[in-house]
């Protein structure tokens, strides 16, 4: 194996690793704030990638139907609770947010598909389509169960994953799509030819991470999310609404998912069910990082990207096996290394 | 309507264990009401149920409205705050962040006063100002207690519920904390105080309730309770063995001459 192959594999590994790192952060964030193991994280990735692909081929992304339907379900739920609490004045706002909002976004997507827009405008439309799915999903599937155990929430996650990937098959079909890269340019760095897309991926991931850090360190809402993760009872006593922090965590998770999908779609062909595999690798990264620290989770995910890249060179057929087998020794080592009783499972 | 809090027939159970069997209690505006009782009597459970942390049956009326169905955060927004027995601070956040988060809802509602409040809390607890950049987990026990109280004050409570604010504190700090509680009453905050230190609690309270095994066995003005021989014996450590824990059921066989004075109303 020559040096330029090694460099090439490293570059490839860092590119995919950066995307896994974003997903690892999203999974960790959602878990810390809500105790949900967020299996459907990957669906945001595939929805975003395929929506972008459809826009680029001049079709209205099927995502609009999921958005409209999700909005309608939430409108019914919220409307019923507003009526039960005898606050009919809230109905107008509920209709505006959950019915008119999705319809407006759908109209925008339809218009966007009919016109040959620039890539950035298309990405903005994809974000408008996919990001609201996060809080809608939270409201429908998880918020009614806010006090359930981790296991129950995980089962709900599995169900949500199957529903969303099933819907994905219906609205996108079984064929994969690949989108246009942000830039076709290639830079020569020594022996290495670096694709501009790789630079974009790494750069965009870095920007997302810095933005997350700023959010958590320097805004009251960001600190409220951290507080909820640190001490759930304390957060409730401080008057931080659990529904609000949960929704925000899901907005962030969906936004990160959408960004990952848009970034990965020019590099890899994405199918309706590709999301699970991609986000699982982010999950492996988060586990390698101990499921506790954001920087470690990002590093772990980067490691997963590198290992995957090298194992696909040596043993292409086994690359998934190698990546997932990695968890076993790490978990073993962690359970041996931690002398104190297992991480407290704060189930009230 | 001068009653800020009216609790009627409150019942709580943990699985099959009944922790409160029909507790009723009143807090008038601008007063300090204390609940005393032995370990395991259900004092913490009572506060948890009023705050909405625990499921309960019975009615809880606050400021004239039934709040039994409201989630905790709505009760906080209405001015009902709890400083819990376990403090429940945000250990990996700084002292100042802990305090700021106490005013979370007020900031979100766009209230102006939240920043002034921080100044007031610092004026009340200069120690917290010195430690503003320190992580809450590294504070001493007394400092934690100050922080827990400060965080609750940031929400501008109208009814402040305190669960054993003197727990594990040096006598001088206990005095400080009690003085602050009495000062809060002067600013119009009503207080529901749970204390092991019955003497100190009755010293500043207007009224008191004695809770034993999930039931109110005595209630009355603080002076009446302090003068009640049974309270004196079991909770003030006057008669009998001074080292006797408050949890001991000495009152199970009260001296005959105290019998007639039970259940002072
Ligand atoms: N989570 C729980 N599960 C089961 N039983 C509980 C639980 N919490 C409290 N209890 C029981 O309920 C009863 C009342 O407890 P509580 O904490 O309210 O007492 P307390 O009066 O605050 O006591 P202390 O003075 O020791 O703080 C106790 O017998 C306790 O063992
Ligand atoms: Mg207690």
Coordinates of C-alpha atoms and ligand atoms in Angstrom, one line a residue:
Chain A
X1 CA 0.0 0.0 0.0
X2 CA 1.6 3.2 -1.1
X3 CA 1.6 6.5 0.6
X4 CA -0.8 8.1 -1.8
X5 CA -3.3 5.4 -1.3
X6 CA -3.0 5.8 2.5
X7 CA -3.5 9.6 2.1
X8 CA -6.4 9.0 -0.2
X9 CA -8.1 6.6 2.3
X10 CA -7.5 9.1 5.1
X11 CA -9.1 11.8 3.1
X12 CA -12.1 9.6 2.3
X13 CA -12.3 8.5 5.9
X14 CA -12.3 12.0 7.2
X15 CA -15.0 13.1 4.8
X16 CA -17.4 10.3 5.8
X17 CA -16.2 10.5 9.4
X18 CA -17.2 14.2 9.6
X19 CA -20.7 13.3 8.6
X20 CA -20.8 10.5 11.2
X21 CA -19.5 13.0 13.7
X22 CA -22.5 15.3 13.0
X23 CA -24.9 12.5 13.5
X24 CA -23.1 11.3 16.7
X25 CA -23.6 14.8 18.1
X26 CA -27.3 14.8 17.2
X27 CA -27.8 11.4 18.8
X28 CA -26.0 12.3 21.9
X29 CA -27.9 15.6 22.2
X30 CA -31.3 14.0 21.8
X31 CA -30.4 11.3 24.3
X32 CA -29.0 13.6 26.9
X33 CA -32.0 16.0 26.8
X34 CA -34.8 13.5 26.4
X35 CA -33.4 10.0 27.1
X36 CA -34.5 8.9 23.7
X37 CA -32.3 6.7 21.7
X38 CA -33.1 8.3 18.4
X39 CA -33.1 5.6 15.8
X40 CA -35.0 7.6 13.2
X41 CA -32.2 10.2 13.1
X42 CA -31.1 8.5 9.8
X43 CA -34.4 9.1 8.2
X44 CA -33.7 12.8 8.2
X45 CA -30.5 12.1 6.3
X46 CA -32.2 10.0 3.6
X47 CA -35.2 12.4 3.4
X48 CA -33.0 15.4 2.9
X49 CA -30.7 13.6 0.4
X50 CA -33.6 12.3 -1.7
X51 CA -35.6 15.5 -1.5
X52 CA -32.7 17.4 -2.9
X53 CA -32.3 14.7 -5.6
X54 CA -35.9 15.0 -6.6
X55 CA -35.8 18.8 -6.7
X56 CA -32.8 18.6 -9.0
X57 CA -34.6 16.3 -11.4
X58 CA -37.5 18.8 -11.4
X59 CA -40.0 16.7 -9.3
X60 CA -41.8 17.9 -6.2
X61 CA -40.3 15.9 -3.3
X62 CA -42.7 13.5 -1.7
X63 CA -41.6 14.8 1.6
X64 CA -44.3 17.5 1.3
X65 CA -47.0 14.8 2.0
X66 CA -45.2 13.7 5.1
X67 CA -44.9 17.2 6.3
X68 CA -48.6 18.1 5.5
X69 CA -49.8 14.9 7.2
X70 CA -47.6 15.3 10.2
X71 CA -48.7 18.9 10.6
X72 CA -52.4 17.8 10.3
X73 CA -52.0 15.2 13.0
X74 CA -50.3 17.7 15.4
X75 CA -53.0 20.2 14.6
X76 CA -55.7 17.7 15.7
X77 CA -53.7 16.8 18.9
X78 CA -53.1 20.4 19.8
X79 CA -56.6 21.5 18.8
X80 CA -58.1 18.8 21.0
X81 CA -56.0 19.8 24.0
X82 CA -56.8 23.5 23.4
X83 CA -60.5 22.7 23.4
X84 CA -60.2 20.5 26.4
X85 CA -58.6 23.4 28.3
X86 CA -61.3 25.7 27.0
X87 CA -58.8 27.9 25.2
X88 CA -60.4 28.1 21.7
X89 CA -58.4 31.3 21.0
X90 CA -55.4 29.1 20.5
X91 CA -57.0 27.4 17.5
X92 CA -56.2 30.1 15.0
X93 CA -52.5 29.9 15.9
X94 CA -52.5 26.1 15.8
X95 CA -54.1 26.2 12.3
X96 CA -51.6 28.8 11.1
X97 CA -48.5 26.9 12.4
X98 CA -49.5 23.3 11.7
X99 CA -51.7 23.5 8.7
X100 CA -51.0 26.7 6.8
X101 CA -47.2 26.5 7.5
X102 CA -46.7 23.0 6.0
X103 CA -48.9 24.0 3.0
X104 CA -46.9 27.1 2.4
X105 CA -43.6 25.1 2.5
X106 CA -45.2 22.5 0.2
X107 CA -46.1 25.2 -2.3
X108 CA -42.6 26.6 -2.1
X109 CA -41.2 23.1 -2.8
X110 CA -43.5 22.7 -5.8
X111 CA -42.5 26.0 -7.2
X112 CA -38.8 25.2 -6.5
X113 CA -39.1 21.9 -8.5
X114 CA -40.6 23.7 -11.5
X115 CA -37.8 26.3 -11.7
X116 CA -34.1 25.6 -12.2
X117 CA -32.9 27.0 -8.9
X118 CA -29.3 27.3 -7.7
X119 CA -28.0 24.6 -5.4
X120 CA -28.2 26.8 -2.3
X121 CA -31.8 27.7 -2.9
X122 CA -32.6 24.0 -3.3
X123 CA -30.8 23.3 0.0
X124 CA -32.8 25.9 1.7
X125 CA -36.1 24.3 0.4
X126 CA -34.8 20.9 1.7
X127 CA -34.1 22.4 5.1
X128 CA -37.6 23.9 5.2
X129 CA -39.1 20.5 4.3
X130 CA -37.1 18.3 6.6
X131 CA -36.3 20.4 9.8
X132 CA -40.0 20.7 10.8
X133 CA -40.3 17.0 10.7
X134 CA -38.2 16.8 13.9
X135 CA -40.5 18.7 16.3
X136 CA -43.6 17.2 14.6
X137 CA -42.3 13.7 15.2
X138 CA -41.5 14.6 18.8
X139 CA -45.0 16.0 19.4
X140 CA -46.7 13.0 17.9
X141 CA -44.6 10.0 19.1
X142 CA -42.6 11.1 22.1
X143 CA -44.1 13.9 24.1
X144 CA -47.2 12.0 25.2
X145 CA -44.7 9.5 26.8
X146 CA -42.3 12.0 28.3
X147 CA -42.0 10.1 31.6
X148 CA -41.7 6.6 30.1
X149 CA -38.6 4.5 30.6
X150 CA -35.6 4.5 28.3
X151 CA -36.7 1.1 27.0
X152 CA -40.2 2.2 26.1
X153 CA -38.9 5.3 24.4
X154 CA -36.5 3.0 22.4
X155 CA -39.3 0.8 21.3
X156 CA -41.2 4.0 20.1
X157 CA -38.0 5.0 18.3
X158 CA -37.9 1.6 16.4
X159 CA -41.6 2.0 15.5
X160 CA -41.0 5.6 14.3
X161 CA -38.0 4.4 12.2
X162 CA -40.1 1.7 10.5
X163 CA -43.0 4.1 9.8
X164 CA -40.7 6.8 8.4
X165 CA -38.6 4.5 6.3
X166 CA -41.8 2.8 5.0
X167 CA -43.1 6.2 4.1
X168 CA -39.8 6.9 2.4
X169 CA -40.2 3.9 0.1
X170 CA -43.7 5.2 -0.8
X171 CA -42.7 8.8 -1.5
X172 CA -39.3 8.3 -3.0
X173 CA -39.5 4.8 -4.5
X174 CA -36.9 2.2 -4.3
X175 CA -34.3 3.8 -6.5
X176 CA -31.3 5.6 -5.2
X177 CA -30.3 9.2 -6.1
X178 CA -27.1 11.1 -6.2
X179 CA -27.1 14.9 -6.2
X180 CA -24.8 17.5 -7.9
X181 CA -21.8 18.4 -5.8
X182 CA -21.5 21.9 -4.4
X183 CA -18.3 22.2 -6.5
X184 CA -16.6 19.9 -9.0
X185 CA -13.2 21.5 -8.4
X186 CA -10.2 19.4 -7.3
X187 CA -7.2 20.7 -5.5
X188 CA -3.8 19.2 -5.9
X189 CA -2.0 18.9 -2.6
X190 CA 1.2 17.1 -3.2
X191 CA 0.4 13.7 -4.5
X192 CA -3.2 14.0 -3.4
X193 CA -6.2 15.3 -5.4
X194 CA -8.7 16.6 -2.9
X195 CA -12.2 17.0 -4.1
X196 CA -13.9 20.3 -3.3
X197 CA -16.9 18.4 -2.0
X198 CA -14.7 16.8 0.7
X199 CA -13.5 20.2 1.8
X200 CA -17.1 21.4 1.9
X201 CA -18.2 18.4 4.0
X202 CA -15.4 18.9 6.5
X203 CA -15.8 22.6 6.6
X204 CA -19.6 22.5 7.0
X205 CA -19.3 19.9 9.8
X206 CA -16.9 22.1 11.6
X207 CA -19.2 25.1 11.2
X208 CA -22.1 23.1 12.6
X209 CA -20.1 21.9 15.6
X210 CA -18.9 25.5 16.4
X211 CA -22.5 26.7 16.0
X212 CA -23.7 24.0 18.5
X213 CA -20.9 24.9 20.9
X214 CA -21.9 28.6 20.8
X215 CA -25.5 27.7 21.3
X216 CA -24.8 25.5 24.4
X217 CA -22.3 27.9 25.9
X218 CA -23.7 31.3 25.2
X219 CA -27.5 31.2 25.1
X220 CA -30.0 30.8 27.9
X221 CA -32.0 28.2 25.9
X222 CA -28.8 26.2 25.1
X223 CA -28.0 26.2 28.8
X224 CA -31.6 25.1 29.6
X225 CA -31.0 22.1 27.4
X226 CA -27.8 21.3 29.2
X227 CA -29.6 21.8 32.5
X228 CA -32.3 19.4 31.5
X229 CA -29.6 16.8 30.6
X230 CA -27.8 17.3 33.9
X231 CA -30.8 17.3 36.2
X232 CA -34.2 16.6 35.0
X233 CA -36.0 17.3 38.3
X234 CA -34.0 20.5 38.8
X235 CA -34.9 21.7 35.3
X236 CA -38.6 21.2 36.0
X237 CA -38.3 23.0 39.3
X238 CA -36.5 25.9 37.6
X239 CA -39.6 26.1 35.3
X240 CA -37.9 24.9 32.2
X241 CA -40.7 23.2 30.2
X242 CA -39.7 19.6 29.2
X243 CA -41.8 19.9 26.1
X244 CA -39.8 22.9 25.0
X245 CA -36.4 21.5 25.5
X246 CA -37.5 18.2 23.8
X247 CA -38.8 20.1 20.8
X248 CA -35.6 22.2 20.5
X249 CA -33.5 19.0 20.7
X250 CA -35.5 17.6 17.8
X251 CA -35.2 20.7 15.8
X252 CA -31.5 20.5 16.1
X253 CA -31.4 16.8 15.4
X254 CA -33.5 17.2 12.2
X255 CA -31.3 20.2 11.1
X256 CA -28.2 18.1 11.6
X257 CA -29.8 15.2 9.8
X258 CA -30.7 17.5 6.9
X259 CA -27.3 19.0 6.7
X260 CA -25.7 15.5 6.8
X261 CA -28.0 14.3 4.0
X262 CA -27.3 17.3 1.8
X263 CA -23.6 16.9 2.4
X264 CA -23.4 13.2 1.8
X265 CA -25.7 13.0 -1.2
X266 CA -23.1 14.0 -3.8
X267 CA -20.6 11.5 -2.4
X268 CA -22.8 8.4 -2.0
X269 CA -26.0 7.2 -3.7
X270 CA -28.7 7.4 -1.1
X271 CA -31.7 5.1 -1.0
X272 CA -34.9 5.4 1.1
X273 CA -33.3 3.1 3.7
X274 CA -29.7 4.3 3.7
X275 CA -30.3 6.5 6.7
X276 CA -30.3 3.8 9.3
X277 CA -26.8 2.5 8.4
X278 CA -25.3 6.0 8.3
X279 CA -26.8 7.1 11.6
X280 CA -25.9 3.8 13.2
X281 CA -22.3 4.5 12.4
X282 CA -22.7 7.9 14.1
X283 CA -24.1 6.0 17.0
X284 CA -21.1 3.7 17.1
X285 CA -19.0 6.8 17.2
X286 CA -21.0 8.2 20.1
X287 CA -20.6 4.9 22.0
X288 CA -16.8 4.8 21.3
X289 CA -16.8 8.3 22.9
X290 CA -18.6 7.0 25.9
X291 CA -22.0 8.4 25.2
X292 CA -21.2 11.4 27.4
X293 CA -18.9 13.9 25.9
X294 CA -19.5 15.8 22.6
X295 CA -15.9 16.1 21.6
X296 CA -15.2 12.4 22.3
X297 CA -18.3 11.4 20.4
X298 CA -17.1 13.5 17.4
X299 CA -13.6 11.9 17.6
X300 CA -15.1 8.5 17.9
X301 CA -17.2 9.0 14.8
X302 CA -14.2 10.3 12.9
X303 CA -12.4 7.1 13.9
X304 CA -15.4 5.1 12.6
X305 CA -15.0 6.9 9.2
X306 CA -11.3 6.1 9.0
X307 CA -11.7 2.5 10.0
X308 CA -14.5 2.1 7.5
X309 CA -12.4 3.7 4.7
X310 CA -9.4 1.4 5.4
X311 CA -11.5 -1.7 5.8
X312 CA -13.3 -1.1 2.5
X313 CA -9.8 -1.1 0.9
X314 CA -8.7 -4.3 2.5
X315 CA -11.9 -6.2 2.8
X316 CA -14.6 -4.4 1.1
X317 CA -17.3 -7.1 1.8
X318 CA -16.6 -7.0 5.5
X319 CA -16.4 -3.2 6.1
X320 CA -19.8 -3.0 8.0
X321 CA -18.9 -6.1 10.0
X322 CA -15.6 -4.6 11.0
X323 CA -17.1 -1.3 12.0
X324 CA -19.9 -2.8 14.2
X325 CA -17.6 -5.4 15.7
X326 CA -15.5 -2.6 17.0
X327 CA -18.2 -1.8 19.6
X328 CA -17.6 -5.1 21.5
X329 CA -14.0 -4.6 22.7
X330 CA -14.7 -1.0 23.5
X331 CA -17.7 -1.8 25.6
X332 CA -15.8 -4.6 27.3
X333 CA -13.0 -2.2 28.1
X334 CA -15.3 0.4 29.3
X335 CA -17.2 -1.9 31.6
X336 CA -13.9 -3.2 33.0
X337 CA -12.4 0.3 33.3
X338 CA -15.3 1.8 35.2
X339 CA -15.0 0.5 38.7
X340 CA -17.8 2.5 40.2
X341 CA -21.3 1.1 39.8
X342 CA -22.7 1.4 36.3
X343 CA -23.7 4.8 35.0
X344 CA -26.7 5.8 37.0
X345 CA -29.9 5.2 35.2
X346 CA -32.0 7.9 36.5
X347 CA -35.4 6.3 36.1
X348 CA -37.7 8.0 38.5
Chain B
X1 CA -59.4 35.6 49.1
X2 CA -56.6 35.6 51.6
X3 CA -55.6 32.0 51.3
X4 CA -52.8 31.4 48.9
X5 CA -52.7 27.7 49.2
X6 CA -55.5 25.3 50.2
X7 CA -54.7 21.6 50.2
X8 CA -57.6 19.2 51.0
X9 CA -57.6 15.5 51.5
X10 CA -54.2 15.0 49.7
X11 CA -53.3 11.4 49.2
X12 CA -50.1 10.0 47.7
X13 CA -48.9 6.5 47.4
X14 CA -45.7 4.9 46.2
X15 CA -46.8 1.7 44.6
X16 CA -48.7 0.0 47.4
X17 CA -47.2 2.1 50.2
X18 CA -49.5 5.0 51.2
X19 CA -47.3 7.9 52.2
X20 CA -50.0 10.6 52.7
X21 CA -53.5 9.7 53.8
X22 CA -55.7 12.7 53.5
X23 CA -53.6 15.7 54.5
X24 CA -55.3 19.2 54.6
X25 CA -53.4 22.4 55.0
X26 CA -53.7 26.1 54.5
X27 CA -51.2 28.9 53.9
X28 CA -52.5 32.4 54.3
X29 CA -50.9 35.2 52.2
X30 CA -47.8 36.7 53.7
X31 CA -47.3 34.1 56.4
X32 CA -44.8 31.4 57.2
X33 CA -46.3 28.0 57.8
X34 CA -44.1 25.2 59.0
X35 CA -44.6 21.4 58.8
X36 CA -42.7 19.4 61.3
X37 CA -42.6 15.7 62.0
X38 CA -40.3 12.7 62.3
X39 CA -38.3 11.1 59.5
X40 CA -40.5 9.4 57.0
X41 CA -43.6 11.3 58.1
X42 CA -44.3 12.3 54.5
X43 CA -43.1 16.0 54.6
X44 CA -41.0 15.8 51.4
X45 CA -43.8 13.8 49.8
X46 CA -46.3 16.6 50.7
X47 CA -44.2 19.3 49.1
X48 CA -43.5 17.1 46.0
X49 CA -47.3 16.6 45.5
X50 CA -48.1 20.3 45.9
X51 CA -45.3 21.1 43.4
X52 CA -46.7 18.5 40.9
X53 CA -43.6 16.2 41.0
X54 CA -45.7 13.4 42.4
X55 CA -49.1 12.1 41.3
X56 CA -51.7 12.7 44.1
X57 CA -55.4 12.7 44.7
X58 CA -57.3 15.3 46.6
X59 CA -57.5 19.0 45.8
X60 CA -54.7 21.6 45.6
X61 CA -56.0 25.2 45.3
X62 CA -53.5 27.9 44.7
X63 CA -54.5 31.5 44.5
X64 CA -58.1 30.4 44.2
X65 CA -57.6 28.0 41.3
X66 CA -57.4 24.2 41.2
X67 CA -53.8 23.5 40.0
X68 CA -54.0 19.8 40.4
X69 CA -53.8 19.2 36.6
X70 CA -51.0 21.7 35.9
X71 CA -47.5 20.5 35.0
X72 CA -44.6 21.6 37.2
X73 CA -43.5 24.4 34.9
X74 CA -46.9 26.0 34.9
X75 CA -46.9 26.0 38.7
X76 CA -43.5 27.7 38.6
X77 CA -44.9 30.3 36.2
X78 CA -47.7 30.9 38.6
X79 CA -45.2 31.7 41.4
X80 CA -45.1 28.4 43.2
X81 CA -41.5 27.3 43.9
X82 CA -39.8 24.5 45.7
X83 CA -36.3 24.3 47.2
X84 CA -36.1 20.5 47.3
X85 CA -34.5 18.4 50.0
X86 CA -31.9 17.2 47.5
X87 CA -31.3 20.7 46.1
X88 CA -31.3 19.4 42.5
X89 CA -28.7 21.9 41.2
X90 CA -27.1 21.8 37.8
X91 CA -23.7 20.5 38.9
X92 CA -21.8 21.0 35.7
X93 CA -23.0 24.6 35.2
X94 CA -21.7 27.6 36.9
X95 CA -23.3 29.3 39.9
X96 CA -24.4 32.2 37.8
X97 CA -25.9 29.9 35.1
X98 CA -27.8 28.0 37.8
X99 CA -29.3 31.3 39.0
X100 CA -30.1 32.6 35.5
X101 CA -31.9 29.4 34.7
X102 CA -34.1 30.0 37.7
X103 CA -35.6 33.0 35.9
X104 CA -36.0 31.0 32.6
X105 CA -39.7 31.5 32.2
X106 CA -39.5 35.2 33.2
X107 CA -36.8 35.8 30.6
X108 CA -38.9 34.0 28.0
X109 CA -41.9 36.0 28.8
X110 CA -39.8 39.1 28.2
X111 CA -39.9 40.3 31.8
X112 CA -37.4 43.1 32.5
X113 CA -36.7 42.4 36.1
X114 CA -34.7 39.2 35.8
X115 CA -31.4 41.0 35.6
X116 CA -32.2 43.1 38.7
X117 CA -33.2 39.9 40.5
X118 CA -29.7 38.5 40.0
X119 CA -28.3 41.6 41.7
X120 CA -30.7 41.1 44.6
X121 CA -29.8 37.5 45.0
X122 CA -26.1 38.4 45.0
X123 CA -26.8 41.2 47.5
X124 CA -28.5 38.6 49.8
X125 CA -25.8 36.0 49.3
X126 CA -22.4 37.7 48.7
X127 CA -20.8 34.3 48.9
X128 CA -22.5 33.3 45.7
X129 CA -21.3 36.4 43.9
X130 CA -17.7 35.5 44.9
X131 CA -18.3 32.0 43.4
X132 CA -20.3 33.0 40.4
X133 CA -17.9 31.4 37.9
X134 CA -17.5 28.2 40.0
X135 CA -19.3 25.0 39.0
X136 CA -22.2 24.2 41.3
X137 CA -21.0 20.7 41.9
X138 CA -17.8 22.1 43.6
X139 CA -19.7 24.2 46.2
X140 CA -19.8 23.4 49.9
X141 CA -23.0 22.2 51.5
X142 CA -23.9 25.6 52.8
X143 CA -23.2 27.3 49.5
X144 CA -25.3 24.8 47.7
X145 CA -28.2 25.6 50.0
X146 CA -27.7 29.3 49.3
X147 CA -27.6 28.5 45.5
X148 CA -30.8 26.4 45.7
X149 CA -32.6 29.2 47.6
X150 CA -31.2 31.8 45.2
X151 CA -32.3 29.9 42.1
X152 CA -35.8 29.7 43.5
X153 CA -35.8 33.4 44.3
X154 CA -34.9 34.1 40.7
X155 CA -38.4 32.9 39.7
X156 CA -39.9 35.6 41.9
X157 CA -42.0 33.1 43.9
X158 CA -45.3 34.1 45.7
X159 CA -45.3 30.8 47.6
X160 CA -41.9 29.4 48.4
X161 CA -41.7 25.9 49.7
X162 CA -38.5 25.0 51.5
X163 CA -37.6 21.4 52.4
X164 CA -35.2 21.3 55.3
X165 CA -33.2 24.4 54.4
X166 CA -31.0 24.0 57.5
X167 CA -30.0 20.4 56.7
X168 CA -26.3 19.9 57.4
X169 CA -25.5 23.5 58.0
X170 CA -23.5 25.2 60.8
X171 CA -25.7 26.9 63.4
X172 CA -24.6 30.4 62.3
X173 CA -25.6 29.7 58.7
X174 CA -28.9 28.2 59.9
X175 CA -29.6 31.5 61.6
X176 CA -28.7 33.4 58.5
X177 CA -31.0 31.3 56.4
X178 CA -33.8 31.6 58.8
X179 CA -33.3 35.3 59.0
X180 CA -33.5 35.5 55.2
X181 CA -36.7 33.5 55.2
X182 CA -38.3 35.9 57.8
X183 CA -37.2 38.8 55.6
X184 CA -38.8 37.2 52.6
X185 CA -42.1 37.2 54.4
X186 CA -41.7 41.0 54.8
X187 CA -41.5 41.3 51.1
X188 CA -44.8 39.5 50.7
X189 CA -43.6 36.0 49.9
X190 CA -45.6 33.3 51.6
X191 CA -43.6 30.4 52.9
X192 CA -44.2 26.7 53.5
X193 CA -41.3 25.5 55.6
X194 CA -40.4 21.9 56.3
X195 CA -37.9 21.5 59.1
X196 CA -36.3 19.0 61.4
X197 CA -35.1 21.9 63.5
X198 CA -38.6 22.4 65.0
X199 CA -37.5 25.0 67.5
X200 CA -36.1 27.3 64.9
X201 CA -39.0 26.7 62.5
X202 CA -41.6 27.4 65.2
X203 CA -39.5 30.5 66.1
X204 CA -40.1 32.2 62.8
X205 CA -43.4 30.6 61.7
X206 CA -46.9 32.0 62.1
X207 CA -48.6 28.6 62.0
X208 CA -47.5 25.0 62.1
X209 CA -48.7 21.5 61.4
X210 CA -47.3 18.3 62.9
X211 CA -47.3 15.5 60.4
X212 CA -46.9 11.9 61.5
X213 CA -47.0 8.8 59.3
X214 CA -48.8 10.6 56.6
X215 CA -51.4 12.4 58.7
X216 CA -51.7 15.8 60.3
X217 CA -51.9 15.0 64.1
X218 CA -51.7 18.6 65.4
X219 CA -52.0 22.1 64.0
X220 CA -52.2 25.6 65.4
X221 CA -50.4 28.8 65.7
X222 CA -46.7 28.5 66.1
X223 CA -46.8 29.7 69.7
X224 CA -49.5 27.2 70.6
X225 CA -47.5 24.4 69.1
X226 CA -44.3 25.5 70.8
X227 CA -46.2 25.5 74.1
X228 CA -47.7 22.1 73.5
X229 CA -46.1 19.6 75.8
X230 CA -46.3 16.8 73.3
X231 CA -44.5 18.9 70.7
X232 CA -42.0 20.0 73.3
X233 CA -41.2 16.5 74.2
X234 CA -41.0 15.0 70.8
X235 CA -39.7 17.8 68.6
X236 CA -38.2 20.4 70.8
X237 CA -36.3 18.0 73.0
X238 CA -37.3 19.7 76.2
X239 CA -38.6 16.9 78.3
X240 CA -37.1 13.5 78.4
X241 CA -34.0 12.3 76.6
X242 CA -32.3 15.1 74.6
X243 CA -30.4 12.7 72.3
X244 CA -33.5 11.0 71.3
X245 CA -33.9 11.2 67.5
X246 CA -37.0 13.0 66.3
X247 CA -37.9 9.8 64.5
X248 CA -38.5 7.9 67.8
X249 CA -42.1 7.5 68.5
X250 CA -41.9 8.8 72.1
X251 CA -45.3 10.3 71.5
X252 CA -46.8 6.8 71.2
X253 CA -47.2 6.8 74.9
X254 CA -47.5 10.4 76.0
X255 CA -47.6 11.3 79.6
X256 CA -51.2 11.2 80.9
X257 CA -51.3 14.9 81.8
X258 CA -50.5 15.9 78.1
X259 CA -53.4 14.0 76.7
X260 CA -56.0 16.7 77.1
X261 CA -53.9 19.2 75.1
X262 CA -53.6 17.2 71.9
X263 CA -55.0 18.4 68.6
X264 CA -54.9 22.0 69.3
X265 CA -56.7 23.8 66.5
Ligands
LIG1 N1 -39.8 6.9 45.9 C1 -40.3 6.2 46.9 N2 -40.7 4.9 46.8 C2 -41.2 4.3 47.9 N3 -41.4 4.9 49.1 C3 -41.0 6.1 49.3 C4 -40.5 6.9 48.2 N4 -40.2 8.1 48.6 C5 -40.6 8.1 49.9 N5 -41.1 7.0 50.3 C6 -41.6 6.6 51.6 O1 -42.7 7.5 51.9 C7 -42.6 7.9 53.3 C8 -42.5 9.4 53.4 O2 -41.3 9.9 52.9 P1 -40.8 11.4 52.9 O3 -39.6 11.5 52.1 O4 -42.0 12.2 52.4 O5 -40.6 11.6 54.4 P2 -40.1 12.9 55.2 O6 -41.1 13.3 56.1 O7 -39.7 14.0 54.2 O8 -38.8 12.4 56.0 P3 -37.4 13.1 56.3 O9 -37.7 13.9 57.5 O10 -36.5 11.9 56.6 O11 -37.0 13.8 55.1 C9 -41.4 7.2 53.9 O12 -41.8 6.1 54.6 C10 -40.6 6.8 52.7 O13 -39.9 5.6 52.9
LIG2 MG1 -37.9 14.8 53.7

